[in-house]
């Protein structure tokens, strides 16, 4: 009967356990693998963590600026930056004849940037224009001028994506102002030295 068969199976299982053997159903249960969760892809996580996150703020144009005018500005002023680079290279070699052309290019960018509501670019151009107007640029100005030119290029690239530059305008303006301070300081030193020399060489007063 069914009860006898079940009793015999139970006795057989007990016998196998006593002999140190596992019943067939227990061995099969251990060999069955339970699907586990797929391992986490560390490489994907690392790439996501290291992916650059732009800190640039979105650029919103004034309502009076249409996209065609804005795009024309970006394309034409990219060419102007090439001209500015040529002027800087000439100044670096001591050629002062290019200064008016440099000022003209910067003034043009300043005016158009202001009309388009690009206040950061307008402020940078205004600062360097004032600096160039107040002091005759020497070859040692090249590094500063190249920094300004590079910022303008990065700004145009950011504007093309309708973003503000990652480096704010205030950063490059501080650099320009710091250079202006350095340029003005040496001019005072010779006057002080000349005054000291005059005092030292003056004949003693007669008594």
Short mmCIF file of C-alpha atoms in Angstrom, two decimals:
data_model
loop_
_atom_site.label_atom_id
_atom_site.label_comp_id
_atom_site.label_asym_id
_atom_site.label_seq_id
_atom_site.Cartn_x
_atom_site.Cartn_y
_atom_site.Cartn_z
CA UNK A 1 0.00 0.00 0.00
CA UNK A 2 0.92 3.64 -0.22
CA UNK A 3 1.64 3.76 3.51
CA UNK A 4 4.09 0.88 3.25
CA UNK A 5 5.93 2.55 0.36
CA UNK A 6 6.20 5.81 2.30
CA UNK A 7 7.47 3.91 5.36
CA UNK A 8 10.10 2.13 3.27
CA UNK A 9 11.30 5.45 1.77
CA UNK A 10 11.60 6.96 5.25
CA UNK A 11 13.58 3.93 6.48
CA UNK A 12 15.83 4.13 3.42
CA UNK A 13 16.52 7.83 4.05
CA UNK A 14 17.36 7.06 7.68
CA UNK A 15 19.71 4.29 6.57
CA UNK A 16 21.52 6.56 4.13
CA UNK A 17 21.99 9.23 6.79
CA UNK A 18 23.46 6.68 9.19
CA UNK A 19 25.94 5.67 6.49
CA UNK A 20 26.96 9.30 5.96
CA UNK A 21 25.16 9.58 2.63
CA UNK A 22 22.66 12.20 1.66
CA UNK A 23 19.23 11.34 0.38
CA UNK A 24 18.77 12.06 -3.29
CA UNK A 25 16.26 14.86 -2.80
CA UNK A 26 18.55 16.69 -0.31
CA UNK A 27 21.55 16.43 -2.63
CA UNK A 28 19.49 17.71 -5.54
CA UNK A 29 18.27 20.65 -3.47
CA UNK A 30 21.86 21.70 -2.72
CA UNK A 31 22.93 21.49 -6.35
CA UNK A 32 20.10 23.66 -7.58
CA UNK A 33 21.45 27.18 -8.01
CA UNK A 34 19.18 30.04 -7.13
CA UNK A 35 19.49 32.91 -9.58
CA UNK A 36 21.23 35.79 -7.88
CA UNK A 37 21.17 39.49 -8.65
CA UNK A 38 23.66 40.45 -11.37
CA UNK A 39 26.85 41.94 -9.95
CA UNK A 40 27.00 45.70 -9.84
CA UNK A 41 28.99 47.13 -12.72
CA UNK A 42 31.64 49.12 -10.86
CA UNK A 43 33.05 50.50 -14.10
CA UNK A 44 29.71 52.03 -15.06
CA UNK A 45 29.32 53.53 -11.60
CA UNK A 46 32.84 54.97 -11.73
CA UNK A 47 32.24 56.50 -15.16
CA UNK A 48 29.02 58.10 -13.94
CA UNK A 49 30.77 59.48 -10.89
CA UNK A 50 33.64 60.87 -12.93
CA UNK A 51 31.46 62.29 -15.72
CA UNK A 52 31.99 66.05 -15.93
CA UNK A 53 29.17 68.11 -14.57
CA UNK A 54 29.05 71.54 -16.11
CA UNK A 55 28.80 74.32 -13.57
CA UNK A 56 27.91 76.83 -16.27
CA UNK A 57 24.68 78.73 -15.79
CA UNK A 58 22.12 78.80 -18.60
CA UNK A 59 22.12 81.87 -20.81
CA UNK A 60 18.84 83.65 -21.47
CA UNK A 61 18.94 86.28 -24.20
CA UNK A 62 16.89 89.47 -23.94
CA UNK A 63 13.57 89.33 -25.73
CA UNK A 64 14.72 91.80 -28.36
CA UNK A 65 17.60 89.53 -29.52
CA UNK A 66 16.67 87.07 -32.23
CA UNK A 67 18.61 83.86 -32.80
CA UNK A 68 19.90 84.87 -36.25
CA UNK A 69 21.48 88.08 -34.95
CA UNK A 70 22.99 86.20 -32.03
CA UNK A 71 24.50 83.51 -34.26
CA UNK A 72 25.91 86.13 -36.63
CA UNK A 73 27.62 87.81 -33.70
CA UNK A 74 29.21 84.54 -32.57
CA UNK A 75 30.54 83.68 -36.01
CA UNK A 76 31.91 87.13 -36.88
CA UNK A 77 33.50 87.73 -33.49
CA UNK A 78 35.25 84.36 -33.67
CA UNK A 79 37.08 85.79 -36.67
CA UNK A 80 37.75 88.98 -34.73
CA UNK A 81 39.51 86.93 -32.06
CA UNK A 82 41.92 85.72 -34.73
CA UNK A 83 42.72 89.34 -35.53
CA UNK A 84 43.18 90.11 -31.84
CA UNK A 85 45.63 87.24 -31.53
CA UNK A 86 47.63 88.68 -34.42
CA UNK A 87 47.72 92.08 -32.71
CA UNK A 88 48.94 90.51 -29.47
CA UNK A 89 51.73 88.64 -31.23
CA UNK A 90 52.84 91.93 -32.82
CA UNK A 91 52.79 93.73 -29.45
CA UNK A 92 54.83 90.89 -27.97
CA UNK A 93 57.49 91.71 -30.58
CA UNK A 94 57.39 95.40 -29.67
CA UNK A 95 55.19 96.60 -32.53
CA UNK A 96 53.00 99.43 -31.16
CA UNK A 97 51.39 100.25 -34.50
CA UNK A 98 48.78 97.52 -33.97
CA UNK A 99 47.43 98.98 -30.71
CA UNK A 100 44.73 101.11 -32.43
CA UNK A 101 43.50 98.04 -34.30
CA UNK A 102 43.42 96.04 -31.08
CA UNK A 103 41.45 98.76 -29.34
CA UNK A 104 39.04 98.98 -32.26
CA UNK A 105 38.35 95.22 -32.18
CA UNK A 106 37.80 95.19 -28.42
CA UNK A 107 35.57 98.26 -28.62
CA UNK A 108 33.45 96.60 -31.31
CA UNK A 109 33.00 93.43 -29.28
CA UNK A 110 32.13 95.51 -26.23
CA UNK A 111 29.41 97.45 -28.05
CA UNK A 112 27.83 94.41 -29.68
CA UNK A 113 27.99 92.35 -26.48
CA UNK A 114 26.21 95.15 -24.64
CA UNK A 115 23.50 95.32 -27.29
CA UNK A 116 22.94 91.56 -27.01
CA UNK A 117 22.75 91.61 -23.23
CA UNK A 118 26.05 89.75 -22.75
CA UNK A 119 27.02 91.80 -19.73
CA UNK A 120 30.00 89.67 -18.71
CA UNK A 121 31.72 90.01 -22.07
CA UNK A 122 30.89 93.70 -22.20
CA UNK A 123 32.48 94.24 -18.76
CA UNK A 124 35.67 92.37 -19.66
CA UNK A 125 36.10 94.35 -22.89
CA UNK A 126 35.43 97.60 -21.04
CA UNK A 127 38.09 96.79 -18.44
CA UNK A 128 40.85 95.86 -20.88
CA UNK A 129 39.93 98.78 -23.17
CA UNK A 130 40.38 101.22 -20.27
CA UNK A 131 43.68 99.59 -19.38
CA UNK A 132 44.99 99.82 -22.94
CA UNK A 133 43.87 103.43 -23.25
CA UNK A 134 45.49 104.53 -20.00
CA UNK A 135 48.86 102.83 -20.56
CA UNK A 136 50.86 102.08 -23.68
CA UNK A 137 51.09 98.28 -23.81
CA UNK A 138 54.56 96.80 -23.72
CA UNK A 139 55.69 93.31 -24.81
CA UNK A 140 55.24 92.04 -21.24
CA UNK A 141 51.50 92.65 -21.66
CA UNK A 142 51.29 89.66 -23.96
CA UNK A 143 50.39 87.13 -21.26
CA UNK A 144 47.56 89.29 -19.94
CA UNK A 145 46.21 90.02 -23.41
CA UNK A 146 46.32 86.34 -24.32
CA UNK A 147 44.39 85.54 -21.11
CA UNK A 148 41.73 88.06 -22.13
CA UNK A 149 41.61 86.68 -25.65
CA UNK A 150 41.27 83.10 -24.34
CA UNK A 151 38.46 84.13 -22.01
CA UNK A 152 36.60 85.80 -24.85
CA UNK A 153 36.99 82.63 -26.93
CA UNK A 154 35.67 80.44 -24.10
CA UNK A 155 32.78 82.86 -23.61
CA UNK A 156 31.79 82.67 -27.28
CA UNK A 157 31.95 78.88 -27.12
CA UNK A 158 29.74 78.87 -24.01
CA UNK A 159 27.30 81.33 -25.58
CA UNK A 160 26.96 79.02 -28.58
CA UNK A 161 25.57 76.42 -26.14
CA UNK A 162 23.38 79.10 -24.52
CA UNK A 163 25.43 79.00 -21.34
CA UNK A 164 27.48 81.52 -19.41
CA UNK A 165 31.26 80.92 -19.27
CA UNK A 166 32.38 78.62 -16.46
CA UNK A 167 34.99 81.20 -15.43
CA UNK A 168 33.04 84.33 -14.49
CA UNK A 169 33.87 87.70 -15.99
CA UNK A 170 34.85 89.01 -12.55
CA UNK A 171 37.79 86.59 -12.48
CA UNK A 172 39.47 87.95 -15.62
CA UNK A 173 38.59 91.52 -14.63
CA UNK A 174 40.46 91.04 -11.34
CA UNK A 175 43.44 89.83 -13.33
CA UNK A 176 43.32 92.95 -15.52
CA UNK A 177 43.03 95.25 -12.51
CA UNK A 178 45.91 93.50 -10.75
CA UNK A 179 48.09 94.02 -13.83
CA UNK A 180 47.05 97.68 -13.96
CA UNK A 181 48.19 98.07 -10.36
CA UNK A 182 51.56 96.49 -11.13
CA UNK A 183 51.99 98.69 -14.18
CA UNK A 184 51.30 101.89 -12.24
CA UNK A 185 53.53 101.08 -9.26
CA UNK A 186 56.97 101.26 -10.98
CA UNK A 187 56.25 104.72 -12.34
CA UNK A 188 56.19 106.11 -8.82
CA UNK A 189 59.41 104.47 -7.69
CA UNK A 190 61.80 106.35 -10.04
CA UNK A 191 60.39 109.69 -8.84
CA UNK A 192 61.07 108.73 -5.23
CA UNK A 193 64.56 107.54 -6.12
CA UNK A 194 65.32 110.75 -8.00
CA UNK A 195 64.15 112.83 -5.03
CA UNK A 196 66.38 110.84 -2.69
CA UNK A 197 69.32 111.29 -5.05
CA UNK A 198 68.74 115.05 -5.22
CA UNK A 199 68.74 115.29 -1.44
CA UNK A 200 71.90 113.22 -1.16
CA UNK A 201 73.76 115.28 -3.76
CA UNK A 202 72.62 118.67 -2.47
CA UNK A 203 75.49 120.77 -1.02
CA UNK A 204 75.40 121.32 2.74
CA UNK A 205 73.83 124.59 3.91
CA UNK A 206 76.35 127.24 4.95
CA UNK A 207 76.23 128.40 8.53
#
